[in-house]
């Protein structure tokens, strides 16, 4: 029933808001390609270079530049009269970069340099899309829209690595080719995004400063950015912990990928629920409750005595991750000034990626149980950061604590 209700809502938005159809199709394609690119590049690198170490260097080179690319892409998109065209160019550039890395893979130094330059465009596959959701949906539908947007991440995380692995089993070059094709298929959806109202031009450096100032000075944005980074440190620790968990309980390190699929499945279910029945609490409260759920799941993963408990704990962890991400989107939309909205979303996504890399590095140097316990602690710390901000926010007297989104009048009669 949950899946059917969510599909009804998607079909309703497609019929009522045509731009939403292009948006969700493009975001899903781009994010699935993003999830495919890492395993496809690793498997191709191992096949061509004959070793895991240079292949891992290629992956690191592709992700390390994201922290720089996020603010730059966001600022450029905020200045563009047609942000969809700019997004399409970024997607095409990322696809071209992956193709060039594949072509020069025999020369590791050149391939690493190209991978770093390509990684500058990586935020175009994630936060840059979310910043444009407000262009295709009215305010009253943004709560459910953010839940569905978060669901595209979950579907991509579930389908992307599996597709890359299956195709690479035939030929690793075909896995990379499929990733590139999927990116190019998202380009028309980006081009379909509406233009934005022109605004007075300012120096590019001034726009960059304004975006960072909005994140640093606005209490809501500052705290949600810090909380999401802290939480993603734990996510990075969890990802690195999956192979040894698979080895401990599932018969092999390679089976650790099953845990990532279970995480994505749990998140997909809860995002479908929140899309159908949006929470009537402040997003800070939703984030905190979801973080506690993730922390509980991580703690159980750390002490799981057998495979059955491990599976339940993985699903529980994923169940918290879905609403947590949607709540972050809600807060950023509410707090971000219109003129730097793109930069706020892309910078936030870039900082999360960097935080995840820090968590992965920490987990690699720690015993498995300790790494998972610390990952659970990061979730509780993130919850405390955001709950504090929710209580501290001042509001005009007589205004509601948090405006409830109106119930949709349709599609309750959807035949599905």
mmCIF file of C-alpha atoms in Angstrom:
data_model
loop_
_atom_site.group_PDB
_atom_site.id
_atom_site.type_symbol
_atom_site.label_atom_id
_atom_site.label_comp_id
_atom_site.label_asym_id
_atom_site.label_seq_id
_atom_site.Cartn_x
_atom_site.Cartn_y
_atom_site.Cartn_z
ATOM 1 C CA UNK A 1 0.000 0.000 0.000
ATOM 2 C CA UNK A 2 2.878 2.344 0.781
ATOM 3 C CA UNK A 3 4.433 1.937 -2.644
ATOM 4 C CA UNK A 4 1.071 2.283 -4.396
ATOM 5 C CA UNK A 5 0.212 5.493 -2.533
ATOM 6 C CA UNK A 6 3.602 6.981 -3.340
ATOM 7 C CA UNK A 7 3.224 6.089 -7.017
ATOM 8 C CA UNK A 8 -0.216 7.708 -7.038
ATOM 9 C CA UNK A 9 1.302 10.889 -5.676
ATOM 10 C CA UNK A 10 4.077 10.848 -8.282
ATOM 11 C CA UNK A 11 1.523 10.376 -11.090
ATOM 12 C CA UNK A 12 -0.578 13.197 -9.649
ATOM 13 C CA UNK A 13 2.406 15.561 -9.681
ATOM 14 C CA UNK A 14 3.309 14.510 -13.215
ATOM 15 C CA UNK A 15 -0.199 15.305 -14.438
ATOM 16 C CA UNK A 16 -0.408 18.567 -12.489
ATOM 17 C CA UNK A 17 3.190 19.724 -12.705
ATOM 18 C CA UNK A 18 4.936 18.526 -15.871
ATOM 19 C CA UNK A 19 8.327 19.876 -14.769
ATOM 20 C CA UNK A 20 8.297 17.576 -11.763
ATOM 21 C CA UNK A 21 8.307 14.533 -14.042
ATOM 22 C CA UNK A 22 11.466 15.699 -15.796
ATOM 23 C CA UNK A 23 13.045 16.660 -12.494
ATOM 24 C CA UNK A 24 12.595 13.286 -10.772
ATOM 25 C CA UNK A 25 13.548 11.327 -13.895
ATOM 26 C CA UNK A 26 16.717 13.365 -14.338
ATOM 27 C CA UNK A 27 17.673 13.317 -10.655
ATOM 28 C CA UNK A 28 17.206 9.559 -10.468
ATOM 29 C CA UNK A 29 19.271 8.967 -13.606
ATOM 30 C CA UNK A 30 22.092 11.276 -12.522
ATOM 31 C CA UNK A 31 22.270 9.847 -9.011
ATOM 32 C CA UNK A 32 22.174 6.257 -10.238
ATOM 33 C CA UNK A 33 25.062 7.095 -12.559
ATOM 34 C CA UNK A 34 26.860 8.642 -9.586
ATOM 35 C CA UNK A 35 26.445 5.423 -7.588
ATOM 36 C CA UNK A 36 27.608 3.371 -10.599
ATOM 37 C CA UNK A 37 30.686 5.490 -11.315
ATOM 38 C CA UNK A 38 32.697 4.526 -8.221
ATOM 39 C CA UNK A 39 32.433 0.714 -8.515
ATOM 40 C CA UNK A 40 32.720 0.903 -12.314
ATOM 41 C CA UNK A 41 35.908 2.965 -12.044
ATOM 42 C CA UNK A 42 37.360 0.705 -9.344
ATOM 43 C CA UNK A 43 36.645 -2.477 -11.295
ATOM 44 C CA UNK A 44 37.944 -0.993 -14.550
ATOM 45 C CA UNK A 45 41.057 0.320 -12.810
ATOM 46 C CA UNK A 46 41.805 -3.094 -11.322
ATOM 47 C CA UNK A 47 41.320 -4.763 -14.709
ATOM 48 C CA UNK A 48 43.572 -2.324 -16.597
ATOM 49 C CA UNK A 49 46.177 -1.525 -13.939
ATOM 50 C CA UNK A 50 46.220 -4.954 -12.326
ATOM 51 C CA UNK A 51 46.143 -3.754 -8.715
ATOM 52 C CA UNK A 52 43.653 -2.495 -6.152
ATOM 53 C CA UNK A 53 45.866 0.343 -4.890
ATOM 54 C CA UNK A 54 46.042 2.468 -8.088
ATOM 55 C CA UNK A 55 42.336 1.817 -8.633
ATOM 56 C CA UNK A 56 41.571 3.206 -5.154
ATOM 57 C CA UNK A 57 43.732 6.251 -5.963
ATOM 58 C CA UNK A 58 41.524 6.897 -8.997
ATOM 59 C CA UNK A 59 38.408 6.787 -6.809
ATOM 60 C CA UNK A 60 39.983 9.166 -4.274
ATOM 61 C CA UNK A 61 40.981 11.555 -7.069
ATOM 62 C CA UNK A 62 37.402 11.580 -8.387
ATOM 63 C CA UNK A 63 35.950 12.535 -4.979
ATOM 64 C CA UNK A 64 38.600 14.780 -3.442
ATOM 65 C CA UNK A 65 37.741 17.821 -5.570
ATOM 66 C CA UNK A 66 34.056 17.750 -4.667
ATOM 67 C CA UNK A 67 34.536 20.087 -1.686
ATOM 68 C CA UNK A 68 35.870 22.755 -4.064
ATOM 69 C CA UNK A 69 33.446 22.060 -6.883
ATOM 70 C CA UNK A 70 30.310 22.361 -4.754
ATOM 71 C CA UNK A 71 30.551 26.085 -3.891
ATOM 72 C CA UNK A 72 31.766 26.962 -7.398
ATOM 73 C CA UNK A 73 28.948 25.089 -9.143
ATOM 74 C CA UNK A 74 26.330 26.457 -6.773
ATOM 75 C CA UNK A 75 27.438 30.055 -7.236
ATOM 76 C CA UNK A 76 27.519 29.702 -11.030
ATOM 77 C CA UNK A 77 24.070 28.107 -11.051
ATOM 78 C CA UNK A 78 22.625 30.881 -8.890
ATOM 79 C CA UNK A 79 23.936 33.448 -11.388
ATOM 80 C CA UNK A 80 22.691 31.601 -14.479
ATOM 81 C CA UNK A 81 19.467 32.780 -16.158
ATOM 82 C CA UNK A 82 18.940 29.154 -17.234
ATOM 83 C CA UNK A 83 20.220 26.973 -14.387
ATOM 84 C CA UNK A 84 18.932 23.883 -16.185
ATOM 85 C CA UNK A 85 21.259 24.580 -19.117
ATOM 86 C CA UNK A 86 24.178 24.994 -16.748
ATOM 87 C CA UNK A 87 23.273 21.740 -14.995
ATOM 88 C CA UNK A 88 23.069 19.967 -18.363
ATOM 89 C CA UNK A 89 26.543 21.230 -19.282
ATOM 90 C CA UNK A 90 27.899 19.998 -15.940
ATOM 91 C CA UNK A 91 26.381 16.549 -16.506
ATOM 92 C CA UNK A 92 27.847 16.413 -20.015
ATOM 93 C CA UNK A 93 31.218 17.519 -18.660
ATOM 94 C CA UNK A 94 31.183 14.811 -16.004
ATOM 95 C CA UNK A 95 30.322 12.190 -18.626
ATOM 96 C CA UNK A 96 33.114 13.467 -20.892
ATOM 97 C CA UNK A 97 35.535 13.379 -17.967
ATOM 98 C CA UNK A 98 34.718 9.748 -17.198
ATOM 99 C CA UNK A 99 35.162 8.888 -20.873
ATOM 100 C CA UNK A 100 38.554 10.607 -20.931
ATOM 101 C CA UNK A 101 39.668 8.831 -17.739
ATOM 102 C CA UNK A 102 38.752 5.543 -19.404
ATOM 103 C CA UNK A 103 40.696 6.453 -22.541
ATOM 104 C CA UNK A 104 43.930 7.385 -20.682
ATOM 105 C CA UNK A 105 43.696 4.774 -17.945
ATOM 106 C CA UNK A 106 46.962 3.152 -19.022
ATOM 107 C CA UNK A 107 48.791 6.345 -17.963
ATOM 108 C CA UNK A 108 48.023 6.600 -14.260
ATOM 109 C CA UNK A 109 49.335 10.133 -13.709
ATOM 110 C CA UNK A 110 47.255 11.578 -16.532
ATOM 111 C CA UNK A 111 44.203 9.580 -15.460
ATOM 112 C CA UNK A 112 44.500 10.902 -11.890
ATOM 113 C CA UNK A 113 44.708 14.512 -13.111
ATOM 114 C CA UNK A 114 41.644 14.076 -15.320
ATOM 115 C CA UNK A 115 39.759 12.393 -12.452
ATOM 116 C CA UNK A 116 40.447 15.361 -10.149
ATOM 117 C CA UNK A 117 39.141 17.826 -12.755
ATOM 118 C CA UNK A 118 36.091 15.636 -13.392
ATOM 119 C CA UNK A 119 35.370 15.464 -9.665
ATOM 120 C CA UNK A 120 34.845 19.226 -9.582
ATOM 121 C CA UNK A 121 31.531 18.578 -11.365
ATOM 122 C CA UNK A 122 30.370 15.781 -9.026
ATOM 123 C CA UNK A 123 27.916 17.989 -7.045
ATOM 124 C CA UNK A 124 25.903 18.365 -10.288
ATOM 125 C CA UNK A 125 24.763 14.785 -9.659
ATOM 126 C CA UNK A 126 23.415 15.447 -6.156
ATOM 127 C CA UNK A 127 22.849 18.774 -4.398
ATOM 128 C CA UNK A 128 22.539 20.829 -7.583
ATOM 129 C CA UNK A 129 19.323 18.968 -8.459
ATOM 130 C CA UNK A 130 17.771 19.424 -5.022
ATOM 131 C CA UNK A 131 18.317 23.182 -5.220
ATOM 132 C CA UNK A 132 16.067 23.282 -8.296
ATOM 133 C CA UNK A 133 13.126 21.362 -6.822
ATOM 134 C CA UNK A 134 11.544 24.634 -5.714
ATOM 135 C CA UNK A 135 11.368 25.640 -9.406
ATOM 136 C CA UNK A 136 9.059 22.754 -10.381
ATOM 137 C CA UNK A 137 6.852 22.297 -7.298
ATOM 138 C CA UNK A 138 4.717 24.789 -5.368
ATOM 139 C CA UNK A 139 5.524 25.476 -1.741
ATOM 140 C CA UNK A 140 2.715 23.320 -0.380
ATOM 141 C CA UNK A 141 4.113 20.192 -2.080
ATOM 142 C CA UNK A 142 7.767 20.661 -1.168
ATOM 143 C CA UNK A 143 7.593 18.489 1.963
ATOM 144 C CA UNK A 144 6.507 15.444 -0.027
ATOM 145 C CA UNK A 145 8.804 16.510 -2.846
ATOM 146 C CA UNK A 146 11.812 16.432 -0.541
ATOM 147 C CA UNK A 147 10.852 12.953 0.655
ATOM 148 C CA UNK A 148 10.607 11.732 -2.948
ATOM 149 C CA UNK A 149 13.874 13.486 -3.766
ATOM 150 C CA UNK A 150 15.545 11.650 -0.886
ATOM 151 C CA UNK A 151 14.042 8.425 -2.248
ATOM 152 C CA UNK A 152 15.929 8.923 -5.529
ATOM 153 C CA UNK A 153 19.164 8.719 -3.524
ATOM 154 C CA UNK A 154 17.963 5.456 -1.949
ATOM 155 C CA UNK A 155 16.933 3.906 -5.257
ATOM 156 C CA UNK A 156 20.228 4.979 -6.804
ATOM 157 C CA UNK A 157 22.214 3.524 -3.905
ATOM 158 C CA UNK A 158 20.316 0.259 -4.308
ATOM 159 C CA UNK A 159 20.459 -0.025 -8.107
ATOM 160 C CA UNK A 160 23.713 1.721 -9.055
ATOM 161 C CA UNK A 161 26.367 -0.560 -7.498
ATOM 162 C CA UNK A 162 24.383 -3.692 -8.391
ATOM 163 C CA UNK A 163 24.092 -2.618 -12.039
ATOM 164 C CA UNK A 164 27.780 -1.713 -12.210
ATOM 165 C CA UNK A 165 28.779 -5.075 -10.740
ATOM 166 C CA UNK A 166 26.555 -7.064 -13.076
ATOM 167 C CA UNK A 167 27.704 -5.241 -16.215
ATOM 168 C CA UNK A 168 31.354 -5.322 -15.143
ATOM 169 C CA UNK A 169 31.026 -9.094 -14.853
ATOM 170 C CA UNK A 170 30.641 -9.099 -18.643
ATOM 171 C CA UNK A 171 33.175 -6.351 -19.369
ATOM 172 C CA UNK A 172 34.348 -3.499 -17.066
ATOM 173 C CA UNK A 173 34.491 -1.142 -20.052
ATOM 174 C CA UNK A 174 30.762 -1.713 -20.633
ATOM 175 C CA UNK A 175 30.052 -0.790 -16.988
ATOM 176 C CA UNK A 176 31.756 2.565 -17.483
ATOM 177 C CA UNK A 177 29.975 3.029 -20.812
ATOM 178 C CA UNK A 178 26.592 2.390 -19.143
ATOM 179 C CA UNK A 179 27.423 4.997 -16.486
ATOM 180 C CA UNK A 180 28.257 7.579 -19.148
ATOM 181 C CA UNK A 181 25.087 6.832 -21.130
ATOM 182 C CA UNK A 182 22.941 7.202 -18.004
ATOM 183 C CA UNK A 183 24.487 10.611 -17.332
ATOM 184 C CA UNK A 184 23.745 11.737 -20.879
ATOM 185 C CA UNK A 185 20.152 10.531 -20.590
ATOM 186 C CA UNK A 186 19.697 12.944 -17.650
ATOM 187 C CA UNK A 187 20.741 15.933 -19.800
ATOM 188 C CA UNK A 188 17.305 16.480 -21.477
ATOM 189 C CA UNK A 189 15.657 16.493 -18.035
ATOM 190 C CA UNK A 190 18.064 19.189 -16.879
ATOM 191 C CA UNK A 191 17.351 21.249 -20.010
ATOM 192 C CA UNK A 192 13.615 21.026 -19.219
ATOM 193 C CA UNK A 193 14.055 22.854 -15.896
ATOM 194 C CA UNK A 194 12.534 26.361 -15.956
ATOM 195 C CA UNK A 195 14.611 29.554 -16.114
ATOM 196 C CA UNK A 196 14.963 31.761 -13.074
ATOM 197 C CA UNK A 197 14.355 35.478 -12.712
ATOM 198 C CA UNK A 198 17.432 37.512 -13.626
ATOM 199 C CA UNK A 199 18.999 39.370 -10.731
ATOM 200 C CA UNK A 200 21.483 42.167 -10.446
ATOM 201 C CA UNK A 201 24.929 40.902 -11.287
ATOM 202 C CA UNK A 202 27.737 41.045 -8.750
ATOM 203 C CA UNK A 203 31.325 39.920 -8.725
ATOM 204 C CA UNK A 204 31.650 36.136 -8.701
ATOM 205 C CA UNK A 205 33.827 36.270 -5.596
ATOM 206 C CA UNK A 206 31.146 38.355 -3.893
ATOM 207 C CA UNK A 207 28.576 35.661 -4.675
ATOM 208 C CA UNK A 208 30.878 32.996 -3.244
ATOM 209 C CA UNK A 209 31.331 35.034 -0.076
ATOM 210 C CA UNK A 210 27.568 35.575 0.187
ATOM 211 C CA UNK A 211 26.927 31.825 -0.051
ATOM 212 C CA UNK A 212 29.452 30.961 2.629
ATOM 213 C CA UNK A 213 28.208 33.844 4.775
ATOM 214 C CA UNK A 214 24.638 32.519 4.549
ATOM 215 C CA UNK A 215 25.771 29.109 5.792
ATOM 216 C CA UNK A 216 28.022 30.456 8.543
ATOM 217 C CA UNK A 217 25.904 33.340 9.845
ATOM 218 C CA UNK A 218 22.355 31.961 9.618
ATOM 219 C CA UNK A 219 21.860 29.810 12.751
ATOM 220 C CA UNK A 220 19.560 27.325 11.030
ATOM 221 C CA UNK A 221 21.860 26.750 8.058
ATOM 222 C CA UNK A 222 24.960 26.665 10.218
ATOM 223 C CA UNK A 223 23.562 24.023 12.512
ATOM 224 C CA UNK A 224 22.008 21.818 9.832
ATOM 225 C CA UNK A 225 25.293 21.901 7.907
ATOM 226 C CA UNK A 226 27.266 20.971 11.008
ATOM 227 C CA UNK A 227 24.755 18.297 12.030
ATOM 228 C CA UNK A 228 24.643 16.691 8.582
ATOM 229 C CA UNK A 229 28.455 16.655 8.412
ATOM 230 C CA UNK A 230 28.748 15.038 11.835
ATOM 231 C CA UNK A 231 26.121 12.455 10.890
ATOM 232 C CA UNK A 232 27.919 11.722 7.617
ATOM 233 C CA UNK A 233 31.162 11.043 9.438
ATOM 234 C CA UNK A 234 29.266 8.111 10.946
ATOM 235 C CA UNK A 235 27.940 7.138 7.511
ATOM 236 C CA UNK A 236 31.480 6.984 6.154
ATOM 237 C CA UNK A 237 32.501 4.789 9.086
ATOM 238 C CA UNK A 238 29.545 2.491 8.409
ATOM 239 C CA UNK A 239 30.374 2.070 4.715
ATOM 240 C CA UNK A 240 33.944 1.021 5.499
ATOM 241 C CA UNK A 241 32.647 -1.346 8.206
ATOM 242 C CA UNK A 242 30.349 -3.279 5.870
ATOM 243 C CA UNK A 243 32.993 -5.616 4.353
ATOM 244 C CA UNK A 244 34.345 -6.766 7.753
ATOM 245 C CA UNK A 245 30.763 -7.176 8.995
ATOM 246 C CA UNK A 246 30.100 -9.374 5.987
ATOM 247 C CA UNK A 247 33.214 -11.376 6.756
ATOM 248 C CA UNK A 248 32.217 -11.754 10.410
ATOM 249 C CA UNK A 249 28.583 -12.810 9.922
ATOM 250 C CA UNK A 250 27.783 -13.438 6.235
ATOM 251 C CA UNK A 251 30.585 -15.730 5.142
ATOM 252 C CA UNK A 252 32.770 -13.265 3.262
ATOM 253 C CA UNK A 253 33.800 -9.618 2.972
ATOM 254 C CA UNK A 254 32.228 -9.474 -0.475
ATOM 255 C CA UNK A 255 28.816 -10.056 1.086
ATOM 256 C CA UNK A 256 29.124 -6.753 2.938
ATOM 257 C CA UNK A 257 27.569 -5.140 -0.118
ATOM 258 C CA UNK A 258 24.319 -6.831 0.879
ATOM 259 C CA UNK A 259 24.240 -4.646 3.969
ATOM 260 C CA UNK A 260 24.413 -1.499 1.816
ATOM 261 C CA UNK A 261 21.460 -2.804 -0.189
ATOM 262 C CA UNK A 262 19.514 -3.411 3.027
ATOM 263 C CA UNK A 263 20.320 0.123 4.193
ATOM 264 C CA UNK A 264 19.016 1.543 0.920
ATOM 265 C CA UNK A 265 15.896 -0.628 1.085
ATOM 266 C CA UNK A 266 15.077 0.516 4.633
ATOM 267 C CA UNK A 267 15.565 4.153 3.650
ATOM 268 C CA UNK A 268 13.394 3.708 0.562
ATOM 269 C CA UNK A 269 10.482 2.373 2.623
ATOM 270 C CA UNK A 270 10.543 5.242 5.139
ATOM 271 C CA UNK A 271 10.874 7.912 2.459
ATOM 272 C CA UNK A 272 7.839 6.395 0.730
ATOM 273 C CA UNK A 273 5.939 6.603 4.030
ATOM 274 C CA UNK A 274 6.894 10.247 4.626
ATOM 275 C CA UNK A 275 6.031 11.122 1.020
ATOM 276 C CA UNK A 276 2.532 9.716 1.545
ATOM 277 C CA UNK A 277 2.089 11.060 5.091
ATOM 278 C CA UNK A 278 4.417 14.044 5.661
ATOM 279 C CA UNK A 279 5.533 14.452 9.306
ATOM 280 C CA UNK A 280 3.684 17.178 11.160
ATOM 281 C CA UNK A 281 6.715 18.011 13.296
ATOM 282 C CA UNK A 282 9.491 20.510 12.743
ATOM 283 C CA UNK A 283 12.209 19.112 10.446
ATOM 284 C CA UNK A 284 14.708 19.542 13.302
ATOM 285 C CA UNK A 285 12.622 17.118 15.356
ATOM 286 C CA UNK A 286 12.315 14.700 12.428
ATOM 287 C CA UNK A 287 16.092 14.808 11.901
ATOM 288 C CA UNK A 288 16.768 14.156 15.581
ATOM 289 C CA UNK A 289 14.327 11.244 15.782
ATOM 290 C CA UNK A 290 15.773 9.733 12.602
ATOM 291 C CA UNK A 291 19.326 10.154 13.925
ATOM 292 C CA UNK A 292 18.406 8.306 17.116
ATOM 293 C CA UNK A 293 16.979 5.498 14.970
ATOM 294 C CA UNK A 294 20.233 5.321 12.969
ATOM 295 C CA UNK A 295 22.282 5.369 16.176
ATOM 296 C CA UNK A 296 20.261 2.468 17.569
ATOM 297 C CA UNK A 297 20.761 0.489 14.372
ATOM 298 C CA UNK A 298 24.516 1.150 14.403
ATOM 299 C CA UNK A 299 24.793 0.111 18.043
ATOM 300 C CA UNK A 300 23.026 -3.177 17.280
ATOM 301 C CA UNK A 301 25.310 -3.723 14.271
ATOM 302 C CA UNK A 302 28.304 -3.339 16.582
ATOM 303 C CA UNK A 303 27.170 -6.158 18.910
ATOM 304 C CA UNK A 304 25.082 -8.309 16.533
ATOM 305 C CA UNK A 305 25.570 -11.966 17.526
ATOM 306 C CA UNK A 306 24.421 -13.470 14.227
ATOM 307 C CA UNK A 307 23.352 -12.753 10.656
ATOM 308 C CA UNK A 308 19.628 -12.422 11.474
ATOM 309 C CA UNK A 309 20.211 -9.629 13.990
ATOM 310 C CA UNK A 310 22.660 -8.019 11.565
ATOM 311 C CA UNK A 311 20.016 -7.866 8.829
ATOM 312 C CA UNK A 312 17.410 -6.329 11.172
ATOM 313 C CA UNK A 313 19.933 -3.761 12.402
ATOM 314 C CA UNK A 314 20.889 -2.796 8.830
ATOM 315 C CA UNK A 315 17.246 -2.231 7.865
ATOM 316 C CA UNK A 316 16.691 -0.195 11.063
ATOM 317 C CA UNK A 317 19.712 1.969 10.265
ATOM 318 C CA UNK A 318 18.476 2.609 6.743
ATOM 319 C CA UNK A 319 14.975 3.386 8.020
ATOM 320 C CA UNK A 320 16.401 6.375 9.874
ATOM 321 C CA UNK A 321 18.590 7.603 7.022
ATOM 322 C CA UNK A 322 15.662 8.292 4.660
ATOM 323 C CA UNK A 323 13.708 10.816 6.805
ATOM 324 C CA UNK A 324 16.990 12.294 8.029
ATOM 325 C CA UNK A 325 17.985 13.336 4.518
ATOM 326 C CA UNK A 326 14.516 14.697 3.705
ATOM 327 C CA UNK A 327 14.598 16.791 6.908
ATOM 328 C CA UNK A 328 17.953 18.290 5.865
ATOM 329 C CA UNK A 329 16.403 19.312 2.537
ATOM 330 C CA UNK A 330 13.414 20.871 4.348
ATOM 331 C CA UNK A 331 15.635 22.955 6.616
ATOM 332 C CA UNK A 332 17.915 24.136 3.831
ATOM 333 C CA UNK A 333 14.928 25.156 1.714
ATOM 334 C CA UNK A 334 13.396 27.046 4.620
ATOM 335 C CA UNK A 335 16.591 28.863 5.612
ATOM 336 C CA UNK A 336 18.451 29.454 2.331
ATOM 337 C CA UNK A 337 18.147 32.925 0.740
ATOM 338 C CA UNK A 338 16.842 32.653 -2.821
ATOM 339 C CA UNK A 339 19.866 34.268 -4.433
ATOM 340 C CA UNK A 340 22.332 31.710 -2.985
ATOM 341 C CA UNK A 341 20.056 28.666 -2.819
ATOM 342 C CA UNK A 342 22.073 26.627 -5.303
ATOM 343 C CA UNK A 343 25.314 27.330 -3.492
ATOM 344 C CA UNK A 344 23.824 26.342 -0.140
ATOM 345 C CA UNK A 345 22.696 22.961 -1.464
ATOM 346 C CA UNK A 346 25.828 22.136 -3.464
ATOM 347 C CA UNK A 347 28.178 23.293 -0.703
ATOM 348 C CA UNK A 348 26.244 21.222 1.822
ATOM 349 C CA UNK A 349 26.512 18.153 -0.400
ATOM 350 C CA UNK A 350 30.248 18.707 -0.906
ATOM 351 C CA UNK A 351 30.920 19.109 2.803
ATOM 352 C CA UNK A 352 29.007 15.899 3.511
ATOM 353 C CA UNK A 353 31.136 13.988 1.002
ATOM 354 C CA UNK A 354 34.287 15.319 2.656
ATOM 355 C CA UNK A 355 32.963 14.403 6.109
ATOM 356 C CA UNK A 356 32.178 10.895 4.878
ATOM 357 C CA UNK A 357 35.757 10.540 3.631
ATOM 358 C CA UNK A 358 37.025 11.563 7.076
ATOM 359 C CA UNK A 359 34.787 8.965 8.697
ATOM 360 C CA UNK A 360 35.967 6.271 6.305
ATOM 361 C CA UNK A 361 39.596 7.098 7.098
ATOM 362 C CA UNK A 362 38.938 6.938 10.843
ATOM 363 C CA UNK A 363 37.094 3.628 10.598
ATOM 364 C CA UNK A 364 39.963 2.070 8.670
ATOM 365 C CA UNK A 365 42.286 2.699 11.626
ATOM 366 C CA UNK A 366 39.924 1.438 14.356
ATOM 367 C CA UNK A 367 38.651 -1.970 15.493
ATOM 368 C CA UNK A 368 35.294 -2.799 13.904
ATOM 369 C CA UNK A 369 33.156 -2.658 17.059
ATOM 370 C CA UNK A 370 34.698 0.608 18.226
ATOM 371 C CA UNK A 371 34.196 2.172 14.785
ATOM 372 C CA UNK A 372 30.487 1.324 14.807
ATOM 373 C CA UNK A 373 30.019 2.575 18.375
ATOM 374 C CA UNK A 374 31.664 5.876 17.434
ATOM 375 C CA UNK A 375 29.481 6.040 14.332
ATOM 376 C CA UNK A 376 26.416 5.717 16.578
ATOM 377 C CA UNK A 377 27.800 8.482 18.798
ATOM 378 C CA UNK A 378 28.119 10.841 15.803
ATOM 379 C CA UNK A 379 24.400 10.404 15.112
ATOM 380 C CA UNK A 380 23.473 11.291 18.681
ATOM 381 C CA UNK A 381 25.756 14.322 18.550
ATOM 382 C CA UNK A 382 24.149 15.425 15.277
ATOM 383 C CA UNK A 383 20.687 15.076 16.832
ATOM 384 C CA UNK A 384 21.743 17.187 19.822
ATOM 385 C CA UNK A 385 23.120 19.911 17.545
ATOM 386 C CA UNK A 386 19.901 20.256 15.587
ATOM 387 C CA UNK A 387 17.456 19.901 18.478
ATOM 388 C CA UNK A 388 19.278 22.715 20.207
ATOM 389 C CA UNK A 389 18.884 24.915 17.129
ATOM 390 C CA UNK A 390 15.184 24.135 16.902
ATOM 391 C CA UNK A 391 14.623 25.205 20.506
ATOM 392 C CA UNK A 392 16.767 28.306 20.185
ATOM 393 C CA UNK A 393 15.103 29.747 17.099
ATOM 394 C CA UNK A 394 13.222 32.933 17.784
ATOM 395 C CA UNK A 395 9.880 33.486 16.096
ATOM 396 C CA UNK A 396 7.419 36.360 16.037
ATOM 397 C CA UNK A 397 4.753 36.249 18.706
ATOM 398 C CA UNK A 398 1.550 34.631 17.577
ATOM 399 C CA UNK A 399 3.074 32.698 14.682
ATOM 400 C CA UNK A 400 2.748 28.924 14.595
ATOM 401 C CA UNK A 401 5.683 26.864 15.810
ATOM 402 C CA UNK A 402 6.075 25.336 12.367
ATOM 403 C CA UNK A 403 3.545 25.762 9.587
ATOM 404 C CA UNK A 404 1.818 22.504 8.804
ATOM 405 C CA UNK A 405 1.645 21.623 5.181
ATOM 406 C CA UNK A 406 -1.903 21.256 3.896
ATOM 407 C CA UNK A 407 -3.138 17.801 3.045
ATOM 408 C CA UNK A 408 -3.285 17.132 -0.647
ATOM 409 C CA UNK A 409 -6.758 17.062 -2.110
ATOM 410 C CA UNK A 410 -5.690 14.464 -4.669
ATOM 411 C CA UNK A 411 -4.953 11.782 -5.662
ATOM 412 C CA UNK A 412 -6.916 9.915 -2.980
ATOM 413 C CA UNK A 413 -9.053 8.504 -5.767
ATOM 414 C CA UNK A 414 -6.068 7.220 -7.709
ATOM 415 C CA UNK A 415 -7.049 3.873 -9.279
ATOM 416 C CA UNK A 416 -3.663 2.352 -8.468
#
